[in-house]
PDB file of C-alpha atoms in Angstrom:
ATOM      1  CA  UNK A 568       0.000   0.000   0.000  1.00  0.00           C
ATOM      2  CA  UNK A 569       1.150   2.988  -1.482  1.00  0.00           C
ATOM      3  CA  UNK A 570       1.887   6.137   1.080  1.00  0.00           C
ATOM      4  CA  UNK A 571      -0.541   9.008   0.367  1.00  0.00           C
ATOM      5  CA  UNK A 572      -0.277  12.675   1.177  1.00  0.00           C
ATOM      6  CA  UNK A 573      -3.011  15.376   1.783  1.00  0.00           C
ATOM      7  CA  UNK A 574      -2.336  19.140  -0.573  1.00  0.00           C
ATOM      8  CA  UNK A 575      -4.403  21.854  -0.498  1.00  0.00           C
ATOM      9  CA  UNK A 576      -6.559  22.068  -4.504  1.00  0.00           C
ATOM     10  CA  UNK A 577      -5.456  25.626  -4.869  1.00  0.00           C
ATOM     11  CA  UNK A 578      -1.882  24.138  -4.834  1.00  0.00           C
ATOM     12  CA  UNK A 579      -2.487  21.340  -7.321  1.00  0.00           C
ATOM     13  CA  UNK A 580      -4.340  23.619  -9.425  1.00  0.00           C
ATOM     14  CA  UNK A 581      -1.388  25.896 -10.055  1.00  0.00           C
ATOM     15  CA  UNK A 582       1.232  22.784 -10.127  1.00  0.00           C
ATOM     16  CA  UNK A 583      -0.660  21.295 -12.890  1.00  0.00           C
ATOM     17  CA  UNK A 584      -1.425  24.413 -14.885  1.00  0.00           C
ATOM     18  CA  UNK A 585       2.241  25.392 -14.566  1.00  0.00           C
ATOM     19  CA  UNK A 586       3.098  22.311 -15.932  1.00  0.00           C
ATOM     20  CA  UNK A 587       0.825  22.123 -18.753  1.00  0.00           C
ATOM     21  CA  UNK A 588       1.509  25.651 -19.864  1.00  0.00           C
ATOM     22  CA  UNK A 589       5.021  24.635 -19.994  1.00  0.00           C
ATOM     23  CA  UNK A 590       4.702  22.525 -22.785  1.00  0.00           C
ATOM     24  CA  UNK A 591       2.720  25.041 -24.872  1.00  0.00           C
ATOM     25  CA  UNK A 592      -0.794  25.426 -23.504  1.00  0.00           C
ATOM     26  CA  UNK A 593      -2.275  28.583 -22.917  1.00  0.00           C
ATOM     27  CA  UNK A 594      -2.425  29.855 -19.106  1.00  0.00           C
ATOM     28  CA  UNK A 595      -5.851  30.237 -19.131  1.00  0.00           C
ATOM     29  CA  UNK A 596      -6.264  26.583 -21.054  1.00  0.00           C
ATOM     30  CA  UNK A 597      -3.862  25.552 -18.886  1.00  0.00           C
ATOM     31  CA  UNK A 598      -6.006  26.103 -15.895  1.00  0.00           C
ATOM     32  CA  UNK A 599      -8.467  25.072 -16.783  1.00  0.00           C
ATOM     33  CA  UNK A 600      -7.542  21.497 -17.903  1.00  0.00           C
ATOM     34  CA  UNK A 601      -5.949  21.733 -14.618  1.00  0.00           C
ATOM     35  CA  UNK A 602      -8.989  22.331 -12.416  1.00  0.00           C
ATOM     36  CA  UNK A 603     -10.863  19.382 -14.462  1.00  0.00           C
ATOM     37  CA  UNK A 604      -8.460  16.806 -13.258  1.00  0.00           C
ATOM     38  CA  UNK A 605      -8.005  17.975  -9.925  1.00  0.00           C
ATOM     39  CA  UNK A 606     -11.400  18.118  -9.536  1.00  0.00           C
ATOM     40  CA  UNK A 607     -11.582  14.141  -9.968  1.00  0.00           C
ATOM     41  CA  UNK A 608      -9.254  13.941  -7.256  1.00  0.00           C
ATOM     42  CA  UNK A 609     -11.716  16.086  -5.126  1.00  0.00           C
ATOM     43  CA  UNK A 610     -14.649  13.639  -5.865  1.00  0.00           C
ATOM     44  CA  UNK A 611     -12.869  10.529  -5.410  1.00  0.00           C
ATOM     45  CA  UNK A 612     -12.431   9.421  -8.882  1.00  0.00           C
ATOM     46  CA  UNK A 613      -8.662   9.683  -9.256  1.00  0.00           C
ATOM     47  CA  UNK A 614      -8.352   7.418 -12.219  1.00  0.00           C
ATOM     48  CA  UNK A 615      -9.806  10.920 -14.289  1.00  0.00           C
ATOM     49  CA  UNK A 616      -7.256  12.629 -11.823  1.00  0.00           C
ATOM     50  CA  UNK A 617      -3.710  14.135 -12.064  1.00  0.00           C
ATOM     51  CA  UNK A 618      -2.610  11.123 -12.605  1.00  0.00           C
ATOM     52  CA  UNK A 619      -2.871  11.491 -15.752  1.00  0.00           C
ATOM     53  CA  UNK A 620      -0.660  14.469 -16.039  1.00  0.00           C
ATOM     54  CA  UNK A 621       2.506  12.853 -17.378  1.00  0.00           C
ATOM     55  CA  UNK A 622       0.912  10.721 -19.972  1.00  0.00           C
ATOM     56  CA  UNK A 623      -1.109  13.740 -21.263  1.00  0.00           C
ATOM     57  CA  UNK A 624       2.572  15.629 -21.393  1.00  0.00           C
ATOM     58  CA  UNK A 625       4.134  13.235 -22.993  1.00  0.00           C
ATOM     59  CA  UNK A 626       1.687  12.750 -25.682  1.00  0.00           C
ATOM     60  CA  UNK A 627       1.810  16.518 -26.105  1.00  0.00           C
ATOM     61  CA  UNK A 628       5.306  16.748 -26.550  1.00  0.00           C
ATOM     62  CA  UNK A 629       5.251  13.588 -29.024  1.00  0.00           C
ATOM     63  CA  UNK A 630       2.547  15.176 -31.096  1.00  0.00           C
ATOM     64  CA  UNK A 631      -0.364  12.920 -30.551  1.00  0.00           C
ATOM     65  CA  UNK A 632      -2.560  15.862 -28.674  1.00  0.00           C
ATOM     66  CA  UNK A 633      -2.384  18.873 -30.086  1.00  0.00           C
ATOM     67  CA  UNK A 634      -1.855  22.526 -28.099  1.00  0.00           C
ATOM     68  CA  UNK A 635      -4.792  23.999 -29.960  1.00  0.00           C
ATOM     69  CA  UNK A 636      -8.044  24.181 -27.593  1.00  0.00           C
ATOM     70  CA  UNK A 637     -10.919  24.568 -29.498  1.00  0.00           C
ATOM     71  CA  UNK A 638     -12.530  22.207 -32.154  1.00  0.00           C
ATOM     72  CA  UNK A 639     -13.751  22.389 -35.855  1.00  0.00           C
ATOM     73  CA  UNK A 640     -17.780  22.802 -36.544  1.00  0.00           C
ATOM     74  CA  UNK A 641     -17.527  20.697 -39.585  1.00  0.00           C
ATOM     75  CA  UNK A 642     -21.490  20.501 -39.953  1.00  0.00           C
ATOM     76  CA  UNK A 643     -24.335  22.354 -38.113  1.00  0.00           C
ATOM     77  CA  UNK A 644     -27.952  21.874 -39.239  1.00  0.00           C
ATOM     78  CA  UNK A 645     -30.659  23.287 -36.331  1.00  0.00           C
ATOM     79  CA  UNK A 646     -30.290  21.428 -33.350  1.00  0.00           C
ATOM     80  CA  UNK A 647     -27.296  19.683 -34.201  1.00  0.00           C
ATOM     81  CA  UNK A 648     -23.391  19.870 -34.939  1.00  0.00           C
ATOM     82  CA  UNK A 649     -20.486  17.793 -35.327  1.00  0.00           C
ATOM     83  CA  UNK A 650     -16.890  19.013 -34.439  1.00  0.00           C
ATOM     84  CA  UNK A 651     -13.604  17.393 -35.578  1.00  0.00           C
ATOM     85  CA  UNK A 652     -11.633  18.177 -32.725  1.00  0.00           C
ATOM     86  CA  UNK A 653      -8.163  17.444 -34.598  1.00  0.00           C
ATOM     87  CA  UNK A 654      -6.846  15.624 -31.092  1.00  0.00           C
ATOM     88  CA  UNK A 655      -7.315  18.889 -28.857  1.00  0.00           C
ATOM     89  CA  UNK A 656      -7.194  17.956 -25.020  1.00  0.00           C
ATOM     90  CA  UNK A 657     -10.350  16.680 -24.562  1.00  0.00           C
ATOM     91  CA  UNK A 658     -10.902  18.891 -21.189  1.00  0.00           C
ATOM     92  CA  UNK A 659     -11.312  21.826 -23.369  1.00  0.00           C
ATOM     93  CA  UNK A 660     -13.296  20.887 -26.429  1.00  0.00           C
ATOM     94  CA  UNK A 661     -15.263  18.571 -24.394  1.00  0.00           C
ATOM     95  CA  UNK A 662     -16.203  22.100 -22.607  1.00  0.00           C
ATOM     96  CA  UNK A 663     -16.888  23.646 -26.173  1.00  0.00           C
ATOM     97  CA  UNK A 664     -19.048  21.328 -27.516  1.00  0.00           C
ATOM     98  CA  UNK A 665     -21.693  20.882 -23.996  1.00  0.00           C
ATOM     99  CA  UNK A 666     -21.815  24.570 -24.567  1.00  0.00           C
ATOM    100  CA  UNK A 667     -22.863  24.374 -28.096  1.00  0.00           C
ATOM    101  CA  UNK A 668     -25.233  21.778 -27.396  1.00  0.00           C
ATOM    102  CA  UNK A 669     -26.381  24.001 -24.616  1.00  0.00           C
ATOM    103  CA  UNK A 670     -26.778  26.766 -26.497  1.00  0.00           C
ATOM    104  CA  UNK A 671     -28.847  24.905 -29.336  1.00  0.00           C
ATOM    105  CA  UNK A 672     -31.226  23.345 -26.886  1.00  0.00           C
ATOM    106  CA  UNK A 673     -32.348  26.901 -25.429  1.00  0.00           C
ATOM    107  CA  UNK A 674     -33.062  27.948 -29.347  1.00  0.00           C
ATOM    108  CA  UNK A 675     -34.404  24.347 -30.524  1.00  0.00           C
ATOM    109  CA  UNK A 676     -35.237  22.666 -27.013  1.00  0.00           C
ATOM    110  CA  UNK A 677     -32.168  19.957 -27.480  1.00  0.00           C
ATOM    111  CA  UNK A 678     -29.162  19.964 -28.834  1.00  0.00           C
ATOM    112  CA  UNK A 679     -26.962  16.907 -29.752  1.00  0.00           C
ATOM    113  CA  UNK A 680     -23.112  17.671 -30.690  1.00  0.00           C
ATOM    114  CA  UNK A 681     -21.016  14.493 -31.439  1.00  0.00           C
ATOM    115  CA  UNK A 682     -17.081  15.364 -31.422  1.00  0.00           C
ATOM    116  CA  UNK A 683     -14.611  13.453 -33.813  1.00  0.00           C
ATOM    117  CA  UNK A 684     -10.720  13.039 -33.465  1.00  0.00           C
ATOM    118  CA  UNK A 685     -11.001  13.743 -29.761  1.00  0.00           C
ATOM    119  CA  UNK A 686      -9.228  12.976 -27.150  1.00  0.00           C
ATOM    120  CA  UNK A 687      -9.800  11.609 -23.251  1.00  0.00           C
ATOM    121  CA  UNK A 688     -12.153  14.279 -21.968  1.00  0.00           C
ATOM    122  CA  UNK A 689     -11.623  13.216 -18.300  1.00  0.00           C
ATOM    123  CA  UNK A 690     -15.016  12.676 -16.014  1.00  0.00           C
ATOM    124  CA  UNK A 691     -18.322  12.108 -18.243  1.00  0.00           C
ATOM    125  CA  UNK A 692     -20.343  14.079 -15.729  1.00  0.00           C
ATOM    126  CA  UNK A 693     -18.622  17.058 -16.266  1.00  0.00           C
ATOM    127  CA  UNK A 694     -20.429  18.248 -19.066  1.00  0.00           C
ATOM    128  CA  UNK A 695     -23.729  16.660 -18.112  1.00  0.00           C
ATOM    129  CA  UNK A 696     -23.599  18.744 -15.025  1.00  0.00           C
ATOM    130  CA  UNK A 697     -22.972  21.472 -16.608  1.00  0.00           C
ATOM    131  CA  UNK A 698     -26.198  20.853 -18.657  1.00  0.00           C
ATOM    132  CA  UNK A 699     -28.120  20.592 -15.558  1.00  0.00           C
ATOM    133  CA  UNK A 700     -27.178  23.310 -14.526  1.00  0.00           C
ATOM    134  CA  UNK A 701     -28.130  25.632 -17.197  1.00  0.00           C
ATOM    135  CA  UNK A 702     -31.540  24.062 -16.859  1.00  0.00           C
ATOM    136  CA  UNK A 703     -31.589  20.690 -19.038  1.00  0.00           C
ATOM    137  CA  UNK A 704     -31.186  17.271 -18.990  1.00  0.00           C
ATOM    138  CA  UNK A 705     -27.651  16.465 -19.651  1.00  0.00           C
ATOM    139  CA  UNK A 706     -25.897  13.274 -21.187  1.00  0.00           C
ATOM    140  CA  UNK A 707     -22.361  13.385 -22.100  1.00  0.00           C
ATOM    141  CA  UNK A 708     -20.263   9.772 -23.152  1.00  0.00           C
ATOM    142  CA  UNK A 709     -17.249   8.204 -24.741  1.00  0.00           C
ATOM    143  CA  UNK A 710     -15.740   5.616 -26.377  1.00  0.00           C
ATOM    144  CA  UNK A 711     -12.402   4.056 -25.426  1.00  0.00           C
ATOM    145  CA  UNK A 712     -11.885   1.553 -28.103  1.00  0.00           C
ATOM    146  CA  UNK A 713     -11.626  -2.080 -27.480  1.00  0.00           C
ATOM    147  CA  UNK A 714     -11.427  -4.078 -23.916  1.00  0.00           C
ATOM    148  CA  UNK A 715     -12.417  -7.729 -23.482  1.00  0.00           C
ATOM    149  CA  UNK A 716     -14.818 -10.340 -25.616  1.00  0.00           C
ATOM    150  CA  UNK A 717     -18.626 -10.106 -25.632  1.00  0.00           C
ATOM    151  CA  UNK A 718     -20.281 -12.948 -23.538  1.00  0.00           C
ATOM    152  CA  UNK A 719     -20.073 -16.009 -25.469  1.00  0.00           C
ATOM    153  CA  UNK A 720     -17.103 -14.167 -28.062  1.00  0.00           C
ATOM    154  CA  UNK A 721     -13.686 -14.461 -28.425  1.00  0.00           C
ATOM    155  CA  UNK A 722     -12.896 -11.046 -29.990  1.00  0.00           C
ATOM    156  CA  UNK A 723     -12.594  -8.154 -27.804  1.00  0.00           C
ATOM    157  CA  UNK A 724     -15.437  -5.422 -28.154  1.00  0.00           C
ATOM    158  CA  UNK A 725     -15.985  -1.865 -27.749  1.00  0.00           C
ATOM    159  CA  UNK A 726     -14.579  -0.931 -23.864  1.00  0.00           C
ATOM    160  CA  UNK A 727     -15.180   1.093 -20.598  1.00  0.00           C
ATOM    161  CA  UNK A 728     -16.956   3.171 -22.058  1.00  0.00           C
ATOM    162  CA  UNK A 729     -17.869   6.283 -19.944  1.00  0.00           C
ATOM    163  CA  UNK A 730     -21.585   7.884 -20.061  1.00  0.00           C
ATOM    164  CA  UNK A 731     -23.374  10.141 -17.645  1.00  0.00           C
ATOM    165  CA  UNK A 732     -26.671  11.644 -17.107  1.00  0.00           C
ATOM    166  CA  UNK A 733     -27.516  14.246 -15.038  1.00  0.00           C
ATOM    167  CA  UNK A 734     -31.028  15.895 -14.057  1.00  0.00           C
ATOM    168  CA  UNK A 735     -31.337  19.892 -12.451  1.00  0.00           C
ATOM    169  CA  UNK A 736     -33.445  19.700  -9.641  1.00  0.00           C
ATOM    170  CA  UNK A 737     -35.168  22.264  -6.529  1.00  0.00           C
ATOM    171  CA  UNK A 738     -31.710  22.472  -4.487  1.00  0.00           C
ATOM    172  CA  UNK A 739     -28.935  23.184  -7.779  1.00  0.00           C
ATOM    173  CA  UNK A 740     -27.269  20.373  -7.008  1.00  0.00           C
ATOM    174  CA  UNK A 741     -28.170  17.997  -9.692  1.00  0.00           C
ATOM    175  CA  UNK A 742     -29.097  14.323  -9.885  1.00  0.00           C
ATOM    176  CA  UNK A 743     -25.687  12.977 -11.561  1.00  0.00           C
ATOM    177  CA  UNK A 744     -25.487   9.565 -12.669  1.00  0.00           C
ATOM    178  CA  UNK A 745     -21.749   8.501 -13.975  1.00  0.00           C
ATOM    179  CA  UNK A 746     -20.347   5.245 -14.608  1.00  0.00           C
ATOM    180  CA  UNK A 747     -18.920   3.367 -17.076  1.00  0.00           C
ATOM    181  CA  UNK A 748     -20.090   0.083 -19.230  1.00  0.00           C
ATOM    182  CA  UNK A 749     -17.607  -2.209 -17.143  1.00  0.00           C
ATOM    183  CA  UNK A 750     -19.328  -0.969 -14.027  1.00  0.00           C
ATOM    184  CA  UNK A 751     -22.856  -1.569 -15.285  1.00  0.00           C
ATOM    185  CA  UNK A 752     -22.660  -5.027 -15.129  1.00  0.00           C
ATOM    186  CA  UNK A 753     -20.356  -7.697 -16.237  1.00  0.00           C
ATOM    187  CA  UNK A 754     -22.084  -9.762 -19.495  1.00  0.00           C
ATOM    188  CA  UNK A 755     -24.923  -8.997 -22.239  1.00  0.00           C
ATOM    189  CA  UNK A 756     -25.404  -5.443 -20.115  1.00  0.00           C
ATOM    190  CA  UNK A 757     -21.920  -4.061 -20.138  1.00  0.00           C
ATOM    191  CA  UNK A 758     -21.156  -5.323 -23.692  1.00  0.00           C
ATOM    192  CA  UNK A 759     -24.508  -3.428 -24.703  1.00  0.00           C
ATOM    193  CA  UNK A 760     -23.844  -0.411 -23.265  1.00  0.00           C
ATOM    194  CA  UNK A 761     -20.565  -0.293 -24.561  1.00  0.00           C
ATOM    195  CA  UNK A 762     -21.801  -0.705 -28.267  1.00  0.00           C
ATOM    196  CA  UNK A 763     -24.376   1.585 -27.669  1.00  0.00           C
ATOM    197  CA  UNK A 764     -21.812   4.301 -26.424  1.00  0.00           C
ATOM    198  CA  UNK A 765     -19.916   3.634 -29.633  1.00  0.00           C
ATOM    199  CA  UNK A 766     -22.603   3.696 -32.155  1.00  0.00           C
ATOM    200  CA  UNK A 767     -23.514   7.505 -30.248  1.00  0.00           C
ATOM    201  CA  UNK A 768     -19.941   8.902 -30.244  1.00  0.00           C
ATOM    202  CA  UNK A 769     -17.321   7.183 -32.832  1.00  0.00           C
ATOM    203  CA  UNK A 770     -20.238   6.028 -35.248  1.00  0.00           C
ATOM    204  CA  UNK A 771     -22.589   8.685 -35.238  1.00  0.00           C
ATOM    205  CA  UNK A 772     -19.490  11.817 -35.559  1.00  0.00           C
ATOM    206  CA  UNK A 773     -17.999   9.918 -38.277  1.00  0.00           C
ATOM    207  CA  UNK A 774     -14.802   9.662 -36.330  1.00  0.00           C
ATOM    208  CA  UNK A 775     -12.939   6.376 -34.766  1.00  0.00           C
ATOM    209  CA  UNK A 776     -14.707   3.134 -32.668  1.00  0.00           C
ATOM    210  CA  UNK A 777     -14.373   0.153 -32.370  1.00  0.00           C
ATOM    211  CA  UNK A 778     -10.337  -0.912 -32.946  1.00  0.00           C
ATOM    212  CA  UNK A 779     -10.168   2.009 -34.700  1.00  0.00           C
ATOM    213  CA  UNK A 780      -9.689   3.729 -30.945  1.00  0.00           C
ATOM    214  CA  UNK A 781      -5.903   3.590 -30.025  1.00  0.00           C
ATOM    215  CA  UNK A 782      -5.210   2.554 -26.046  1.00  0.00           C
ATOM    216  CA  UNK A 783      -5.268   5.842 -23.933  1.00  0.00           C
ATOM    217  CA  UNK A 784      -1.978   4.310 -22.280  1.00  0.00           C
ATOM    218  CA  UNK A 785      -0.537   2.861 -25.242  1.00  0.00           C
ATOM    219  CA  UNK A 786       2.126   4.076 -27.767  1.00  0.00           C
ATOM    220  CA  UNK A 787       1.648   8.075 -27.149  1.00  0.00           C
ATOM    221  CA  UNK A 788       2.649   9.252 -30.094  1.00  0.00           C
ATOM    222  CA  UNK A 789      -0.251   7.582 -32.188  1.00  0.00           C
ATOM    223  CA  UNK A 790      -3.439   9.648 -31.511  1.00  0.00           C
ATOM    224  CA  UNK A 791      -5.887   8.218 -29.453  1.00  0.00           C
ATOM    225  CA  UNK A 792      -8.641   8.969 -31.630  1.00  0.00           C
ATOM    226  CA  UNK A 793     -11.882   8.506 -29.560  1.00  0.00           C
ATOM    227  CA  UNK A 794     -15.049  10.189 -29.906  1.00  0.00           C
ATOM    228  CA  UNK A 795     -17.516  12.481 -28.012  1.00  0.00           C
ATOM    229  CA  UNK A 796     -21.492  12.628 -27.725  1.00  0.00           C
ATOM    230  CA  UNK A 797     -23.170  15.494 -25.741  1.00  0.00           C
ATOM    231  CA  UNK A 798     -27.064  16.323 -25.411  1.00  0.00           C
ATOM    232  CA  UNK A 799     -28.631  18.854 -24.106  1.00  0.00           C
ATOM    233  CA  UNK A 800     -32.844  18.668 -23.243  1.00  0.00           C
ATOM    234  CA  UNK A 801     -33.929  22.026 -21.965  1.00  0.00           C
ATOM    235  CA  UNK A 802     -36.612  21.211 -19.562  1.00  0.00           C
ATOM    236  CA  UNK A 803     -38.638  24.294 -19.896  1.00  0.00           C
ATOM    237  CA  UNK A 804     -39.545  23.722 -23.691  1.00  0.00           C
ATOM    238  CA  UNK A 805     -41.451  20.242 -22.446  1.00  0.00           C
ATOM    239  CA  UNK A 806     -42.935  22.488 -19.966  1.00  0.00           C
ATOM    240  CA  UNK A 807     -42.594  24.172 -16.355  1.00  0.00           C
ATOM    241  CA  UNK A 808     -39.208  23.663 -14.830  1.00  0.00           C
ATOM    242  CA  UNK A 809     -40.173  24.711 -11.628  1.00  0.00           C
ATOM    243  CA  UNK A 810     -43.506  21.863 -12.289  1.00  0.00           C
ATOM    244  CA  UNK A 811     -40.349  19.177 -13.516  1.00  0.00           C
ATOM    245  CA  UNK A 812     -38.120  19.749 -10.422  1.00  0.00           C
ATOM    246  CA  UNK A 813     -41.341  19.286  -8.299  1.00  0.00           C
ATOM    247  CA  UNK A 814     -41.863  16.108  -9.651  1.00  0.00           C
ATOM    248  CA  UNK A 815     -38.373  14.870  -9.543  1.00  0.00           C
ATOM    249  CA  UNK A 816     -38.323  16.372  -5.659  1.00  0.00           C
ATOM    250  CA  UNK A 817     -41.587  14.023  -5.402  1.00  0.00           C
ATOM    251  CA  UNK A 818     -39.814  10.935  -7.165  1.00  0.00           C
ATOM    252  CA  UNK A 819     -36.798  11.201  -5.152  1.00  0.00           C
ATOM    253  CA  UNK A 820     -38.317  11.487  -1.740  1.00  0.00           C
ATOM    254  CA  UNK A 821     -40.365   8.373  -2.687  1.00  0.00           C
ATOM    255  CA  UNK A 822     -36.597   6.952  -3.297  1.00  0.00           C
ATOM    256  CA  UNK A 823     -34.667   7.591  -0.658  1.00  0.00           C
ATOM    257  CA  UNK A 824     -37.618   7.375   2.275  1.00  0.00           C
ATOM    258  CA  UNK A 825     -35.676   8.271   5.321  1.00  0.00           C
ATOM    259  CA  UNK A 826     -33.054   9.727   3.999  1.00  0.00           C
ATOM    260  CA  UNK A 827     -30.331   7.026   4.048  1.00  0.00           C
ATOM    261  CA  UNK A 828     -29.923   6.570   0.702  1.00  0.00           C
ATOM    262  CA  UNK A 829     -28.096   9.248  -1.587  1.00  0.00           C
ATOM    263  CA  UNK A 830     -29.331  10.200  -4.737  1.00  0.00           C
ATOM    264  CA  UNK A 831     -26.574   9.690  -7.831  1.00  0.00           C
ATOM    265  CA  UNK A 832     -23.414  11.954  -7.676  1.00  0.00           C
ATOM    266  CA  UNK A 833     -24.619  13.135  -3.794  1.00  0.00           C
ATOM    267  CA  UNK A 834     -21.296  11.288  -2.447  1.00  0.00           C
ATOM    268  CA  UNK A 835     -18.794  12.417  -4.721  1.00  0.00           C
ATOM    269  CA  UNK A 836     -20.301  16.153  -3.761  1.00  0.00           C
ATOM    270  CA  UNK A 837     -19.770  15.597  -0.241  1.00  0.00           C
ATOM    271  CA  UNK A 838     -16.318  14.161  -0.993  1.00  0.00           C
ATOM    272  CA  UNK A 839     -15.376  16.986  -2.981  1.00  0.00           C
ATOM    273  CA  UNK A 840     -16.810  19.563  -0.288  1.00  0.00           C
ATOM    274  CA  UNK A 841     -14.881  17.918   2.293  1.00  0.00           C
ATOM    275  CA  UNK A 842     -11.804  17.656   0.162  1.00  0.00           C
ATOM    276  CA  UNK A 843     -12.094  21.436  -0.612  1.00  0.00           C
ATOM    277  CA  UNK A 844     -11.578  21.712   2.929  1.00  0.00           C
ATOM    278  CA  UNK A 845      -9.020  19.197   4.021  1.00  0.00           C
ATOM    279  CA  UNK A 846      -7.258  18.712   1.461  1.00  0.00           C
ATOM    280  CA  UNK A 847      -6.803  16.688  -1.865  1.00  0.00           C
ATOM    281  CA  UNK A 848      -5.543  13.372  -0.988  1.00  0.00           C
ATOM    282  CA  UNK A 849      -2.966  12.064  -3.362  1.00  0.00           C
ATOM    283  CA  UNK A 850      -1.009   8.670  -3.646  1.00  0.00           C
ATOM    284  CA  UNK A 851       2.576   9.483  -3.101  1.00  0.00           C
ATOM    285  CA  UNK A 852       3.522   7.843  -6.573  1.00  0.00           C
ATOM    286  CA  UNK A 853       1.055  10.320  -7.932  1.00  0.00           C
ATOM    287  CA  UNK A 854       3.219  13.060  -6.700  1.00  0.00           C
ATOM    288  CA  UNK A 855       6.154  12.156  -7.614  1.00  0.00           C
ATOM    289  CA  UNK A 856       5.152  11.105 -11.205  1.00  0.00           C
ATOM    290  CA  UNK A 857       3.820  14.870 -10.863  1.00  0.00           C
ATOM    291  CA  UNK A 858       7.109  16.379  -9.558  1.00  0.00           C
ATOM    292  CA  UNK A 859       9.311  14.790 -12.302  1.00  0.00           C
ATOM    293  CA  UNK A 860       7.336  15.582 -15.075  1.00  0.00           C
ATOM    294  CA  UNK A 861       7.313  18.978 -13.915  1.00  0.00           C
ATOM    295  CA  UNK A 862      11.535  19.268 -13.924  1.00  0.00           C
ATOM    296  CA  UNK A 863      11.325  17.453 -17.270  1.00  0.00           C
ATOM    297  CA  UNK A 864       9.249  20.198 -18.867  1.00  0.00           C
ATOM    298  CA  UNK A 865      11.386  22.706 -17.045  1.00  0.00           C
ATOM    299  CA  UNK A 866       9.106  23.863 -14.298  1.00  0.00           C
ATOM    300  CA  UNK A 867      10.367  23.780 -10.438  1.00  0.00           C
ATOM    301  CA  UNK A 868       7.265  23.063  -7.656  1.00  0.00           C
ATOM    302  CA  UNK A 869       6.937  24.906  -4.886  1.00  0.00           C
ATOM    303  CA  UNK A 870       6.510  22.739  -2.010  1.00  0.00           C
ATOM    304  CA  UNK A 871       3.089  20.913  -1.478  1.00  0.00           C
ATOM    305  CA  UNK A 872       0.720  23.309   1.087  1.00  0.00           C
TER     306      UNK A 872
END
């Protein structure tokens, strides 16, 4: 068991930015890619954390992710749009293209933007949240390429695929539901969801799925290739929000009864909240993967706070 060691997320925020913006990201970029994997770390989910840091630097400085951070409308017809995100850091044109899909769903009630050429985008309920909480239903997924065989197969099919959902509500902290297909359930389930994910994001934006996704931790300077879905519902043009987040109030009270069961996305909150205050805790491997990519890009940490 691996030693771990508690930093303040202000800290880590600025360590990671300065690192990124080393290597040719833009401050402001560079913050904000930083404050999307920290942020992982806050909730818990530190697999879509900073450790991720040197493998996105190395594939930056090999070429396979490019420093640019916005994507490519290649087609946009009403209520829906397609980007080619030409291997941007996910983190950023993942952010783009909820907003567009935002954006279209207050003018057309939904919007649905798939992204092509992308890249790992970090936490799926990112952008659903952010959905949510401009006043819509929020889904946000994508592929990964292949994992393991289908139940019954012997070739390996589409992988851990990541999709979440998330649903405004009274309080403004939404409903968030995020997992991925391995979690769903190991068989027919998993493998379906997996496919489905696919056929959305890789299929559907024309871009890479299936084998066609290169391993996230594989050679880094191939391009990973995945592919983004995001949709937007605005509540208010199926009706009353204030009438919707009544009735999802009702629903959930008739869910969690006296109050010992927490809704989807309620615990990571509290872990982040509580994090926020205490501290980010971070395996000491972590850190020191952190600390040496920073002196290899040039960049000397001041010490952990």
């Amino acid at each position: 068991m691996s030693a771990r060691r508690t930093v303040s997320a202000d800290w880590l925020v600025e360590a990671v930015g300065s690192v990124f913006a080393a290597v040719g990201i833009r401050p402001r970029a560079a913050t904000a890619v930083a404050r999307g994997l920290v942020e992982a770390d806050l909730r818990g989910t530190p697999s879509d954390g900073v450790t991720l840091v040197p493998m996105y630097v190395e594939r930056l400085r090999k070429g396979s992710v490019g420093t640019h951070e916005s994507a490519e409308v290649v087609h946009d017809m009403g209520a829906i749009a397609v980007l080619d995100a030409d291997h941007a850091l996910g983190l950023l044109t993942g952010d783009q293209a909820m907003d567009l899909a935002v954006l279209k769903a207050r003018t057309y009630g939904l919007g649905a933007v798939a992204v092509r050429r992308a890249f790992h985008f970090g936490g799926a309920y990112r952008y659903a949240r952010t959905a949510a909480y401009a006043g819509c239903v929020g889904i946000a997924a994508a592929n990964s390429g292949l994992l393991r065989p289908a139940p019954g197969g012997g070739t390996a099919v589409p992988g851990d695929n990541p999709l979440a959902v998330a649903v405004p509500t009274e309080t403004g902290e939404p409903i968030l539901l995020s997992l991925t297909s391995s979690e769903a359930a190991t068989g027919p389930m998993g493998y379906g969801l997996a496919l489905a994910v696919d056929i959305l994001t890789g299929v559907l934006s024309g871009g890479g799925f299936g084998s066609g996704v290169r391993e996230l931790h594989g050679d880094t300077s191939e391009p990973h290739d995945c592919a983004h879905f995001f949709l937007a519902l605005s509540v208010s043009a199926f009706g009353s929000r204030a009438a919707f987040e009544s009735c999802v109030a009702e629903l959930t009270d008739q869910i969690t009864g006296s109050g010992q069961l927490l809704l989807p996305g309620r615990l990571e909150a509290e872990r982040k909240t509580a994090a926020r205050r205490t501290g980010v805790p971070l395996d000491a491997r972590v850190l020191a993967a952190l600390r040496e990519t920073a002196t290899a890009v040039g960049v000397t940490l001041a010490d952990p706070r």
